Coordinates of C-alpha atoms in Angstrom, one line a residue:
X1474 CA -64.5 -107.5 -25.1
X1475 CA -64.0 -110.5 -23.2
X1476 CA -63.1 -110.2 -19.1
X1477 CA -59.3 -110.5 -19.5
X1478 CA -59.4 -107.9 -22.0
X1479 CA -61.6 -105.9 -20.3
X1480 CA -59.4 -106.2 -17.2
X1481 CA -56.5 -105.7 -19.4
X1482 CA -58.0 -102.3 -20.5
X1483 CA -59.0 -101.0 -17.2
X1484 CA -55.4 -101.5 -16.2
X1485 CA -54.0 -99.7 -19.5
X1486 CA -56.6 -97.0 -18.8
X1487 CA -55.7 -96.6 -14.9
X1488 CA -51.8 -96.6 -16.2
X1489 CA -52.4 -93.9 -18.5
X1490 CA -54.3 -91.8 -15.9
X1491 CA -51.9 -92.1 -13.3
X1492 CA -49.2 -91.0 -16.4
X1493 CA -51.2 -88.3 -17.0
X1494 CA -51.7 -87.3 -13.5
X1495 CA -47.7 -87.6 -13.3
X1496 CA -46.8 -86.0 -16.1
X1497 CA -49.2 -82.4 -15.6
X1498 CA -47.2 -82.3 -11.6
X1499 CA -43.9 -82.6 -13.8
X1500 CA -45.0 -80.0 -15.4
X1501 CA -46.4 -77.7 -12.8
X1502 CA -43.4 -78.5 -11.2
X1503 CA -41.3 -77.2 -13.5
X1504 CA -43.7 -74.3 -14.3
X1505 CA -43.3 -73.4 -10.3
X1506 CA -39.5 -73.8 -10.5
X1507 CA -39.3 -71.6 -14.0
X1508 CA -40.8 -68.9 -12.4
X1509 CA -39.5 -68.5 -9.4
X1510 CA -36.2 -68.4 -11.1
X1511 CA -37.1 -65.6 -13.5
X1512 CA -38.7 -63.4 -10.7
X1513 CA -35.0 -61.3 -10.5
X1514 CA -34.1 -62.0 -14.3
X1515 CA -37.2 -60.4 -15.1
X1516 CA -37.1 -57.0 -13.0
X1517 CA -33.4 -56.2 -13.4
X1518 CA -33.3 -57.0 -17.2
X1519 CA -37.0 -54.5 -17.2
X1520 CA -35.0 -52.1 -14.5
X1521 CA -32.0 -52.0 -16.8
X1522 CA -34.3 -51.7 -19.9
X1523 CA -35.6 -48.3 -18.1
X1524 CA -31.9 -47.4 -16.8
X1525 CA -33.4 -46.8 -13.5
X1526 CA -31.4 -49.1 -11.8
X1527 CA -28.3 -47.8 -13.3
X1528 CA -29.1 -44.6 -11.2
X1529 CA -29.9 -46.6 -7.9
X1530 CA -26.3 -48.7 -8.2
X1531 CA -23.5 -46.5 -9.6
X1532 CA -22.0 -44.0 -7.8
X1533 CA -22.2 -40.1 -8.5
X1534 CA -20.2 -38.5 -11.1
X1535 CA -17.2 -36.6 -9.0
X1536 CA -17.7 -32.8 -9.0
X1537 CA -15.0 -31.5 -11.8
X1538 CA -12.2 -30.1 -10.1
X1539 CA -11.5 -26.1 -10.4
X1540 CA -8.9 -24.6 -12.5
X1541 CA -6.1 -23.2 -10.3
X1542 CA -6.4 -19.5 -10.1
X1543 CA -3.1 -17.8 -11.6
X1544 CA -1.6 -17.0 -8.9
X1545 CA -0.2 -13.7 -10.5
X1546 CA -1.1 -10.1 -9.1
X1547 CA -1.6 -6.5 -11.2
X1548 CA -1.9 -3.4 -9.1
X1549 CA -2.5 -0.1 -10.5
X1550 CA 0.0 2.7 -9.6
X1551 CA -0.9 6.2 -10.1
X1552 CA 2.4 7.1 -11.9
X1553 CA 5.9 5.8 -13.4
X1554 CA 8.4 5.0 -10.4
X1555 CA 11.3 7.1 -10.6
X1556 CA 13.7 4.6 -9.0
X1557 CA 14.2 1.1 -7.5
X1558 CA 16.7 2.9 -5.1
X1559 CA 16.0 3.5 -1.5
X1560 CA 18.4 5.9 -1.0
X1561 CA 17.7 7.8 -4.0
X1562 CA 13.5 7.9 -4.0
X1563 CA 11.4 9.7 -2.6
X1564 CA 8.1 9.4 -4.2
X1565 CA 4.9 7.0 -3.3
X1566 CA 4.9 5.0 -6.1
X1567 CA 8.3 4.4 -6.3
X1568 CA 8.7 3.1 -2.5
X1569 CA 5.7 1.2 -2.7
X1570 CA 7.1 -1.3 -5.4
X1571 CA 10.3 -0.8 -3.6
X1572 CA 8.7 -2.2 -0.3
X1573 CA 8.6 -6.4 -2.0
X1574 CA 12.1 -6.5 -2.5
X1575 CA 13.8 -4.7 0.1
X1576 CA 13.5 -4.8 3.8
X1577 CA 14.9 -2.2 6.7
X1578 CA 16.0 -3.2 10.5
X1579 CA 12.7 -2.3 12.0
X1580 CA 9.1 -1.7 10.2
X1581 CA 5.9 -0.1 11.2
X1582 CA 2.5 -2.3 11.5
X1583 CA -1.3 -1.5 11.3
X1584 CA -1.4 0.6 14.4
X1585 CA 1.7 2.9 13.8
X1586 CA 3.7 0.3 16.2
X1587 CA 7.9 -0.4 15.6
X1588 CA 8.2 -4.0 15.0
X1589 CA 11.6 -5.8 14.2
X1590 CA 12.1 -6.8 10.7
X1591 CA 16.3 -7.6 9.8
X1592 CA 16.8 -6.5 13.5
X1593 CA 15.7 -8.8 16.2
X1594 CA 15.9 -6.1 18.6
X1595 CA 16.7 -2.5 19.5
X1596 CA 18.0 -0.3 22.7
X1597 CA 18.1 3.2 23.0
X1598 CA 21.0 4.6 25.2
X1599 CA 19.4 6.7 28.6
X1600 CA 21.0 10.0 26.9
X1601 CA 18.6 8.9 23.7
X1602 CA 22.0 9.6 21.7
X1603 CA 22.5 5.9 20.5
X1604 CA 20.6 3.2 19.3
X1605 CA 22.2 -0.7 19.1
X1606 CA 20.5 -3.3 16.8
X1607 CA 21.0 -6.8 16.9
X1608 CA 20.7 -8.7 13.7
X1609 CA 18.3 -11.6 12.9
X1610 CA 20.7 -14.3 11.8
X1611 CA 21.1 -16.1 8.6
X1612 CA 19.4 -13.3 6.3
X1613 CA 21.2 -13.5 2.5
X1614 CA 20.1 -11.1 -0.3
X1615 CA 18.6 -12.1 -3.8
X1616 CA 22.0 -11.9 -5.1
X1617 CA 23.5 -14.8 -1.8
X1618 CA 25.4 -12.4 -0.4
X1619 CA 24.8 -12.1 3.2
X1620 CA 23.6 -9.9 5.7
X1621 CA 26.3 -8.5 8.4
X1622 CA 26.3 -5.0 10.5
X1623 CA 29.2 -4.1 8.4
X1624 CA 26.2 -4.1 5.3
X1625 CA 24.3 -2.1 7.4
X1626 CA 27.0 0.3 8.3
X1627 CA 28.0 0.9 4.5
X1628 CA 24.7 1.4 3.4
X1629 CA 23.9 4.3 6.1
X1630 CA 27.2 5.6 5.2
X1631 CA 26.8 5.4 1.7
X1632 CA 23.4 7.0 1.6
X1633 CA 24.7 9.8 3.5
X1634 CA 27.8 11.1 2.3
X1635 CA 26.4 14.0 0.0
X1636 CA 29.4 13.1 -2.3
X1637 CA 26.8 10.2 -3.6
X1638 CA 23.8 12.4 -4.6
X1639 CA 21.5 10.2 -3.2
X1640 CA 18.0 12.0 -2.8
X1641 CA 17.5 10.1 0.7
X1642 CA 20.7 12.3 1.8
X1643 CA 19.3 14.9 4.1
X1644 CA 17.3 12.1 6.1
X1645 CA 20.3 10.6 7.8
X1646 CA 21.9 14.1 8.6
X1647 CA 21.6 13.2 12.6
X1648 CA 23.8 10.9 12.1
X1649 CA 26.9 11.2 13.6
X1650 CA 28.8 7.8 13.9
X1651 CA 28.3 4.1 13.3
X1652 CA 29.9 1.6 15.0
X1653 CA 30.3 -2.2 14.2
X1654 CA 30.2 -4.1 17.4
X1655 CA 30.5 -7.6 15.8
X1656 CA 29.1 -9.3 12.9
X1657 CA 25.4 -9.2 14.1
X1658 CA 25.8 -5.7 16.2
X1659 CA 26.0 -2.2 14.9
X1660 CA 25.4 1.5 17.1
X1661 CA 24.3 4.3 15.5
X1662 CA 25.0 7.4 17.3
X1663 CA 23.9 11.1 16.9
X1664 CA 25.8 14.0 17.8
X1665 CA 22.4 15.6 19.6
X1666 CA 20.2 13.8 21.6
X1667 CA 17.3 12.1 19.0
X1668 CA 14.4 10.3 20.5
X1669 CA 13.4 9.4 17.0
X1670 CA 16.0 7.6 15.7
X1671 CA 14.2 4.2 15.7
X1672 CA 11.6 5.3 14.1
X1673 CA 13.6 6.7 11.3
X1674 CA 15.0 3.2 10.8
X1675 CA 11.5 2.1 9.8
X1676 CA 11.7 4.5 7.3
X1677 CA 12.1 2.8 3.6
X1678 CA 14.9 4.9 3.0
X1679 CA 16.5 2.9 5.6
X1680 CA 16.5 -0.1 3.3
X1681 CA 19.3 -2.2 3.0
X1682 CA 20.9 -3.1 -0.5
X1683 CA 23.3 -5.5 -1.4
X1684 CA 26.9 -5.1 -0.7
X1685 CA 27.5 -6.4 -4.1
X1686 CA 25.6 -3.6 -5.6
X1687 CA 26.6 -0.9 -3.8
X1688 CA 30.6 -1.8 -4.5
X1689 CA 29.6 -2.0 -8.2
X1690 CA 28.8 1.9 -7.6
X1691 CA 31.3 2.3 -5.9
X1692 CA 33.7 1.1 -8.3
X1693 CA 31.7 2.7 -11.2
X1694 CA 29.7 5.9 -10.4
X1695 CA 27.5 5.4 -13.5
X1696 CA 26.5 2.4 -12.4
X1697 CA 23.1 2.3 -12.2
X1698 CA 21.9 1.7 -8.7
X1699 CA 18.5 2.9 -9.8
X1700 CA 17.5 0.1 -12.0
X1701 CA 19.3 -3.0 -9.9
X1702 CA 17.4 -3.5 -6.9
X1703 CA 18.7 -6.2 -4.7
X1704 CA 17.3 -6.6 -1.2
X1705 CA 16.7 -9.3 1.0
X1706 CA 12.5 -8.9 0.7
X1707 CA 9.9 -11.6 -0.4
X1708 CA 10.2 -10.5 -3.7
X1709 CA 13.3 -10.4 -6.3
X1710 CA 13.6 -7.7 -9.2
X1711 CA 12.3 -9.3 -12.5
X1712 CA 11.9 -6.4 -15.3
X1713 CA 11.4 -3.0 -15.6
X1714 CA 9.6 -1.6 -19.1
X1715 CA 9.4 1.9 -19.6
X1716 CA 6.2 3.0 -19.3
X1717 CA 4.6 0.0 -18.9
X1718 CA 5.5 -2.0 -16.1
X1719 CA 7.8 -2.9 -13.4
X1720 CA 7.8 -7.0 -12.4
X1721 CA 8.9 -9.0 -9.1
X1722 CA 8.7 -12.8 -8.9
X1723 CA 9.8 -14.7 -5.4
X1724 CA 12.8 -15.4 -4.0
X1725 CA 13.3 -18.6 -3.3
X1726 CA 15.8 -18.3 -0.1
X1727 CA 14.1 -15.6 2.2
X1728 CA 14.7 -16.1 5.6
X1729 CA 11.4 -16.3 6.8
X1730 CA 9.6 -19.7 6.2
X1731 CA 6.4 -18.3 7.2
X1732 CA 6.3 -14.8 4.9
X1733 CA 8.0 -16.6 2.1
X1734 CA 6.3 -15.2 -1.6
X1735 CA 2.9 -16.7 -2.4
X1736 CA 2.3 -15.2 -5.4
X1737 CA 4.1 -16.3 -9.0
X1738 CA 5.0 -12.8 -9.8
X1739 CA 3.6 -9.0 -9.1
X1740 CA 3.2 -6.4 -11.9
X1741 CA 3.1 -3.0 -10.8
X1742 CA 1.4 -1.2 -14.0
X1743 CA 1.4 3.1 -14.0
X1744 CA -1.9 4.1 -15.0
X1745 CA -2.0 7.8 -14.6
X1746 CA -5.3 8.5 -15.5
X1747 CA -8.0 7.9 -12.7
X1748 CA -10.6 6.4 -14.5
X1749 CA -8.9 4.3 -16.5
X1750 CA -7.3 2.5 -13.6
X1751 CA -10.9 2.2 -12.1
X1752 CA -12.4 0.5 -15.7
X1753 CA -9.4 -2.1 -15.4
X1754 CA -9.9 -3.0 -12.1
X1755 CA -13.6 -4.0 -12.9
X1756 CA -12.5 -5.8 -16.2
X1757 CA -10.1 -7.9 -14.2
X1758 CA -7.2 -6.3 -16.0
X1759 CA -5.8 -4.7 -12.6
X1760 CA -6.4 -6.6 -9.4
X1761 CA -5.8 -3.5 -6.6
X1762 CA -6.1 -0.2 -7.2
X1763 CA -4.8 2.4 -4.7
X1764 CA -5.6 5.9 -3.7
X1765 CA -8.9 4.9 -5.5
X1766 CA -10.6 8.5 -6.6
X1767 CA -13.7 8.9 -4.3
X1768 CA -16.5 9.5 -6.4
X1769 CA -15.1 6.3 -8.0
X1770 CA -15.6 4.7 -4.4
X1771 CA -18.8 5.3 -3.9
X1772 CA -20.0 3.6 -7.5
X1773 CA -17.7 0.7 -6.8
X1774 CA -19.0 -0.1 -3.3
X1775 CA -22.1 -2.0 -5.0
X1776 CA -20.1 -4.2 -6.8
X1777 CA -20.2 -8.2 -7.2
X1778 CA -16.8 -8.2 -8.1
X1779 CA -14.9 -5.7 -6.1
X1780 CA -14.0 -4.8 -2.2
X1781 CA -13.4 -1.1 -1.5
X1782 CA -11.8 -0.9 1.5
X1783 CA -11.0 2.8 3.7
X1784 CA -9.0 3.8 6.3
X1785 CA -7.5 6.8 7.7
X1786 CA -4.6 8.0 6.4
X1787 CA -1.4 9.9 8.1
X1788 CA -1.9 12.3 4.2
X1789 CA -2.2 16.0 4.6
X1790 CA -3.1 17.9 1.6
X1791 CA -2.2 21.6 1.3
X1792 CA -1.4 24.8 0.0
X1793 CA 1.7 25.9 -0.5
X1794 CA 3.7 28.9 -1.6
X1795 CA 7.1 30.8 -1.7
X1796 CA 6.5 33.1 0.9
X1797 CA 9.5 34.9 0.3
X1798 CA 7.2 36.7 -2.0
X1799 CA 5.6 39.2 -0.4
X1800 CA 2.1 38.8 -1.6
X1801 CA 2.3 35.5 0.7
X1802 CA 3.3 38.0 3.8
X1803 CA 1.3 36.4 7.0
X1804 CA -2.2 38.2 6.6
X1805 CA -2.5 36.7 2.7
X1806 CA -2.0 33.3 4.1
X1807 CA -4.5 33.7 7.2
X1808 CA -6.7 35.4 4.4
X1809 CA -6.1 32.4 2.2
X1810 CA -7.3 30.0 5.2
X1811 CA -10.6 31.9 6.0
X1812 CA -11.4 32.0 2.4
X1813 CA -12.0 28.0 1.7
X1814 CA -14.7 26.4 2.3
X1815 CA -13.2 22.7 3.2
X1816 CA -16.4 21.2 3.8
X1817 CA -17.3 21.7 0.4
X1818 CA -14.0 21.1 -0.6
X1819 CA -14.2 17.8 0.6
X1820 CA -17.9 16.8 -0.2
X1821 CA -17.1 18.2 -3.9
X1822 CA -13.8 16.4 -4.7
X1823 CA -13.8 14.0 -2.7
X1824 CA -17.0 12.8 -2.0
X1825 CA -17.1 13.2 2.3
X1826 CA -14.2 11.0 2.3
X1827 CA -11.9 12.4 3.9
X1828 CA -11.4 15.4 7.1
X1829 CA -10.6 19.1 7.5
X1830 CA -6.8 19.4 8.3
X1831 CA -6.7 20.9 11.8
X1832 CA -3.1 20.4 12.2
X1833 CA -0.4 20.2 9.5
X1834 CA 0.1 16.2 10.6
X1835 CA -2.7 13.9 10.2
X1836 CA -4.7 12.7 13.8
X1837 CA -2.6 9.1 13.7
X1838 CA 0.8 10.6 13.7
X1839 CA 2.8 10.1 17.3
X1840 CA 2.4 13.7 18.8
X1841 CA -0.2 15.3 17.0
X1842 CA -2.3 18.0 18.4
X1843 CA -5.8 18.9 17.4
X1844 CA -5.7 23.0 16.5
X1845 CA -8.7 24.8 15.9
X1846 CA -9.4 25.2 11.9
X1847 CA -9.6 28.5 10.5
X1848 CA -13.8 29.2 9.9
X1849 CA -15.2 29.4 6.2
X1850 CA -15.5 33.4 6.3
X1851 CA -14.8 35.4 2.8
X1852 CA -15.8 38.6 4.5
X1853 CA -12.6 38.1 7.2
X1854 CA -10.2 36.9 4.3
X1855 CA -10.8 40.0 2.6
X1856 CA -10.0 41.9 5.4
X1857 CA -7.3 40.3 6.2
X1858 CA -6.1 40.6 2.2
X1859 CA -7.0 44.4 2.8
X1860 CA -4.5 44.1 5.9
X1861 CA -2.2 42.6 3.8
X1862 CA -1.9 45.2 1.3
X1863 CA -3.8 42.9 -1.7
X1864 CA -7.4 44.5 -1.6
X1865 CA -7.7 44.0 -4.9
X1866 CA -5.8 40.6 -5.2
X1867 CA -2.8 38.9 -7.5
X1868 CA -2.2 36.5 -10.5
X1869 CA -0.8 33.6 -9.6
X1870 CA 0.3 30.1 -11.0
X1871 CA -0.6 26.9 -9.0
X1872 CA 1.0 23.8 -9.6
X1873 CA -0.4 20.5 -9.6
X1874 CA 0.4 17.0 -10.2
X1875 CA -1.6 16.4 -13.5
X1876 CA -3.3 13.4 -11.7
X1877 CA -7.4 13.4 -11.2
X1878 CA -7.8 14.4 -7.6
X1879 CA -5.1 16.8 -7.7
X1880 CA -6.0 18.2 -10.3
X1881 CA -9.6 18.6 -9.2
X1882 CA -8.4 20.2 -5.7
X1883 CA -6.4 22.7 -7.5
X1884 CA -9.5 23.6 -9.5
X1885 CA -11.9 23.9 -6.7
X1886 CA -9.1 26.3 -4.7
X1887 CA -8.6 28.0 -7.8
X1888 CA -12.3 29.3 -8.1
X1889 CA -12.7 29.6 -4.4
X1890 CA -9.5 32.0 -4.3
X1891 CA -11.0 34.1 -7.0
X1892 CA -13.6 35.4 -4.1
X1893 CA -10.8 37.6 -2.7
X1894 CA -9.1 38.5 -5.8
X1895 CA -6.5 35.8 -6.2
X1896 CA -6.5 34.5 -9.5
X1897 CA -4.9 31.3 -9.5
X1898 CA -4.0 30.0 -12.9
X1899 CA -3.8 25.7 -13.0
X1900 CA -0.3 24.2 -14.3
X1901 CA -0.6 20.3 -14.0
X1902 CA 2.8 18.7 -14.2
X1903 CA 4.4 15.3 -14.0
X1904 CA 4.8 14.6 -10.7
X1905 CA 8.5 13.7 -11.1
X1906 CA 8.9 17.1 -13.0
X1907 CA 6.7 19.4 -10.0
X1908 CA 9.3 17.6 -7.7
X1909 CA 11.9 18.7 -9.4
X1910 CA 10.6 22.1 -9.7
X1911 CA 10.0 22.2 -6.1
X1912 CA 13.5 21.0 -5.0
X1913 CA 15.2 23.6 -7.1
X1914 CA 13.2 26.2 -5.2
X1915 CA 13.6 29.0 -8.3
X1916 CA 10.2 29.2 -10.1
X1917 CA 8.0 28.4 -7.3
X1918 CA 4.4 30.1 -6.7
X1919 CA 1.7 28.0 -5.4
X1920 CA 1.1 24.8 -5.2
X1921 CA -1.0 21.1 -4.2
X1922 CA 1.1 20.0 -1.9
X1923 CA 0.2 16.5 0.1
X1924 CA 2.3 15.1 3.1
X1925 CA 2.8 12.2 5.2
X1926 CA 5.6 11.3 7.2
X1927 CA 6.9 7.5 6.3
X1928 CA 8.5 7.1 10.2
X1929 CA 4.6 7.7 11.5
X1930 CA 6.0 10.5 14.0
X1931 CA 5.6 13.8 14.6
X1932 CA 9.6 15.1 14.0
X1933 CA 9.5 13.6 10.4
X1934 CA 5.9 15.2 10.0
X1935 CA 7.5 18.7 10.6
X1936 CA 11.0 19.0 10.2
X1937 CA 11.6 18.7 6.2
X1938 CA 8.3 21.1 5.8
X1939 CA 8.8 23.9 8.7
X1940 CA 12.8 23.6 9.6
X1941 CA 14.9 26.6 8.3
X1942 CA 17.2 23.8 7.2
X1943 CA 15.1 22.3 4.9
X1944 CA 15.2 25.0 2.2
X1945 CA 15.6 24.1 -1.3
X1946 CA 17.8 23.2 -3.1
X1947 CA 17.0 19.6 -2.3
X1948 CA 15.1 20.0 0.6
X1949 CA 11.4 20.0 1.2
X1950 CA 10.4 23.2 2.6
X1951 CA 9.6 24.6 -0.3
X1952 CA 7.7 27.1 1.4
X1953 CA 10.8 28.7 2.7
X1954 CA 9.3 28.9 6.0
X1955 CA 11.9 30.0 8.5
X1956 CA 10.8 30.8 12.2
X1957 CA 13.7 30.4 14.6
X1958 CA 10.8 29.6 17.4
X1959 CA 10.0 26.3 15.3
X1960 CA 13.2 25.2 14.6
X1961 CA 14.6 25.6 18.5
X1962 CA 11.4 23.8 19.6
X1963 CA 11.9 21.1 17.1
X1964 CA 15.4 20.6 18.2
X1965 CA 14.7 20.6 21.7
X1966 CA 11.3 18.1 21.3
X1967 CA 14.4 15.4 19.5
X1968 CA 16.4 16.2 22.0
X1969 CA 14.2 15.5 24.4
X1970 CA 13.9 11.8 25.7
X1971 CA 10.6 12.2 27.9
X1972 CA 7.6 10.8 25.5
X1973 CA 5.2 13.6 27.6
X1974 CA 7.5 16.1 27.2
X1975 CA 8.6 15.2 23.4
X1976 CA 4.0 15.5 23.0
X1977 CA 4.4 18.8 24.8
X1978 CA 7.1 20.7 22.8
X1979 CA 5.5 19.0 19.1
X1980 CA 2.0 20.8 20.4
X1981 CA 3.3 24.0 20.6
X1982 CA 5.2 23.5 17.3
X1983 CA 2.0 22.6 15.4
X1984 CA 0.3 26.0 17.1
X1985 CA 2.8 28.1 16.0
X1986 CA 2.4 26.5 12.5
X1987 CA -1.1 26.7 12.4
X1988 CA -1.4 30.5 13.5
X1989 CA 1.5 31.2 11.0
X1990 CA -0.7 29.8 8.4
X1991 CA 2.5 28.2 6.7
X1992 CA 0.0 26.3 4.4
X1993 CA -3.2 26.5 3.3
X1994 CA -4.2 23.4 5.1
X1995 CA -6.6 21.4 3.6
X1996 CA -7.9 18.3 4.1
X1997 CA -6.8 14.6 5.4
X1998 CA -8.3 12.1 3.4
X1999 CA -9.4 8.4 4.1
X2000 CA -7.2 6.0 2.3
X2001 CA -9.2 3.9 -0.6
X2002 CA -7.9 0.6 -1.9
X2003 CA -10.3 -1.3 -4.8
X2004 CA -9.4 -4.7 -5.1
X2005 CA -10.4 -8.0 -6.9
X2006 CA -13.0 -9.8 -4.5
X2007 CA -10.4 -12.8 -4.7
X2008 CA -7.5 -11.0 -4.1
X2009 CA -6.6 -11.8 -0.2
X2010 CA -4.4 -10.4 2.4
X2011 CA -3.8 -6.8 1.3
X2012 CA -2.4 -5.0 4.4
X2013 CA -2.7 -1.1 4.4
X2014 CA -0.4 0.9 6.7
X2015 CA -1.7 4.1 8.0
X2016 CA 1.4 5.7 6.7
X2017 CA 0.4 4.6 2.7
X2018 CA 2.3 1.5 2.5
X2019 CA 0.4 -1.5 0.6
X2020 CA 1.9 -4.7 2.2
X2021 CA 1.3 -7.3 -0.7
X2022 CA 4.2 -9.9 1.1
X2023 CA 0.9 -12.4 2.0
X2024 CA -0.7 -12.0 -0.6
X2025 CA -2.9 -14.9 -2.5
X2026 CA -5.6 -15.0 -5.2
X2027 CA -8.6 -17.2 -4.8

């Protein structure tokens, strides 16, 4: 190689390393440059290979939302109604179906107090002879006619007058006169001095019906009064099955935005059997059950699913018989007291839930007085059925509704009689068929009776049990209890418009009573409701009313 080409190959040579040199930074270059760029690529395509970052960037699956609850109620009533007519009812589970549709002037609340209802307000006359309500304004029944003092005053009149055979009758008899004053004031006036005529206005035989209805009976006296309830309530008459069912559904103009229906429908379903009412109420089939047996209280009180909830009652269970008959002469019926044992009575049928009757009105009635109970003794009751002229005892018959717990307290009296030689014999009957067995007043014996007053007071407490006006036919002393002493102190205690002096006269009332032994007084049991645990808003009146107006299911 000569110089030239050996200077010519040193500069090839230092060309091609300096090409070399620049091509391996190109490529480092790029080698830097690639990966930096796949850094990201990389991890999410590896994240989303693992779905982890799926997790980290979408957001969490919204909770599904609840079916609605059926906003549809079943209670359990202890027997068929016998009407949806407030003037012509006059048992428990009739009234208490009655009480969704159909609304009075004034009502009762939780503590026995008179609130307005279709009346805004009320004054009693000085002379306690006359009571004026005002009206609540723009009030139409289910049927759009409207609510006037001239309604009022037809109703009263209609109920009444004896012509109309209305069971509810007898309970307006103080009435003497009602006046219209204008469209939205009426005065009712008594011929005596009555202290408790706003209370018997709370009274759900003071209901007011449709004018509409009552001119169709009017017009047509088979026109059936009983099966066409239209009130100005909550609730609106849907169907009535025999046997089965009786169904109210809202109605859509009731005057009061606030207590408007929130339920799609109630079904009150007779279930005369005890426990079969209790095994529906756990399956769901029934949503309240009231005047829930006790010993079926006590099991349900554990439960997930349920709420028992008890409160006194204004209920008196009793005794009675015809004393006319003069096995019941005074010393049988003292004998009859000292005989039972009402603490066992009590702890046997109905569990401890309940309280000896000292009085024949319950301790939350207005103008009730404690009297001291006749003692457990059988050696004094046989005395006193020695006294009586019964040493060795009678046969009897005692009635009974042929529901559980009466039938149960008839049995237990029934065995405990048989210690002083009164042997009772048990006839359960349909209670619609005892009541009418009672009101004729012809076969009567013995039998279960149980008593509250629905006007929460002391002069509806006594009077239809203890007045000598109350006889039968179609009244309720079925005892035919006559004492002149009673019925001139209960006169003068409605007369009488002093609240201290009204307490007065009603104590000495409930003395005589008690010494007389008119009943053979029992017991006062707590009032049980079972209900659904989502099942809100049940309101329980002392007096037995279940107020299901508010009602909702959760």
């Amino acid at each position: 190689m000569g110089f030239e080409k050996g200077m010519e190959y040193l500069r090839n040579r230092k060309w091609l390393g300096m090409l070399l040199v620049l091509m391996l930074s190109l490529t480092w270059l790029t080698a830097c440059n690639s990966n930096n760029g796949n850094t990201p690529e990389n991890t999410e395509a590896k994240e989303g290979n693992t779905g982890t970052n799926a997790a980290k960037t979408e957001e969490p699956a919204p909770e599904p939302e609840p079916a609605p609850v059926p906003q549809t109620l079943t209670v359990g009533i202890e027997a068929e109604p016998t009407s949806m007519n407030p003037f012509n009812s006059t048992d428990g589970n009739s009234t208490g179906v009655q009480g969704s549709m159909f609304e009075g002037l004034l009502k009762l609340d939780q503590n026995m107090k008179i609130q307005p209802l279709l009346a805004t307000e009320y004054v009693v006359s000085p002379d306690a002879k006359s009571v004026t309500f005002t009206l609540r304004e723009g009030v139409t029944f289910h049927d759009g006619s409207k609510l006037t003092a001239q309604v009022v005053k037809d109703g009263l009149d209609f109920v009444r007058n004896k012509d109309n055979k209305m069971a509810r009758a007898s309970f307006f008899s103080f009435i003497e006169d009602i006046k219209v004053v204008d469209e939205l004031h009426l005065t009712i006036s008594s011929k005596d001095a009555n202290s408790a005529m706003a209370a018997y206005m709370t009274h759900s035989a003071g209901s007011v019906i449709s004018p509409l209805e009552l001119d169709k009976k009017k017009k047509d006296p088979n026109y059936n009064l009983d099966r066409s309830p239209v009130g100005t309530g909550p609730y609106k008459f849907a169907e009535w099955k025999d046997g089965q069912y009786v169904k109210v559904v809202p109605y859509d103009g009731y005057w009061n935005a606030e207590g408007k229906a929130k339920l799609e429908s109630i079904t009150y379903k007779p279930v005369t059997e005890a426990s079969t009412r209790i095994n529906m109420l756990k399956t769901g089939e029934l949503d309240i059950v009231k005047n829930v047996p006790s010993l079926s209280a006590k099991e349900l009180e554990g439960s997930a699913d349920l709420d028992i909830s008890k409160t006194p009652s204004m209920d008196v269970y009793y005794v009675g018989a015809n004393i006319t008959k003069k096995q019941y002469n005074k010393d049988v019926r003292q004998a009859m007291n000292y005989a039972l044992d009402k603490e066992q009575l009590i702890a046997q049928v109905v569990n401890g839930y309940g309280r000896i009757a000292d009085s024949a009105i319950a301790p939350n009635v207005v103008g009730y007085t404690a009297q001291t109970p006749y003692a457990f003794d059988v050696e004094k009751a046989k005395e006193l059925m020695k006294k009586g002229g019964y040493e060795k005892g009678f046969d009897a018959t005692l009635w009974t509704r042929n529901e559980t717990e009466f039938i149960a307290v008839a049995e237990n009296v029934s065995i405990q009689l048989s210690k002083i030689g009164i042997n009772a014999k048990v006839v359960p009957l349909e209670s619609g068929t005892m009541f009418d067995k009672l009101d004729a007043g012809k076969e009567t014996d013995m039998y279960i009776g149980r008593w509250s007053p629905g006007t929460g007071e002391a002069d509806w407490g006594l009077r239809p049990n203890f007045h000598s006006t109350r006889i039968p036919p179609n009244y309720n002393n079925s005892n035919f209890y006559v004492n002149k002493e009673v019925d001139k102190l209960l006169d003068e205690a409605l007369a009488t418009p002093d609240a201290a002096k009204t307490q007065e006269i009603y104590a000495n009332v409930q003395k005589i009573i008690f010494e007389d032994a008119a009943w053979t007084f029992l017991y006062s049991p707590e009032s049980i409701v079972g209900k659904r645990k989502n099942v809100a808003n049940v309101v329980i009146i002392p007096n037995g009313y279940m107020d299901l107006n508010n009602v909702t299911k959760e």
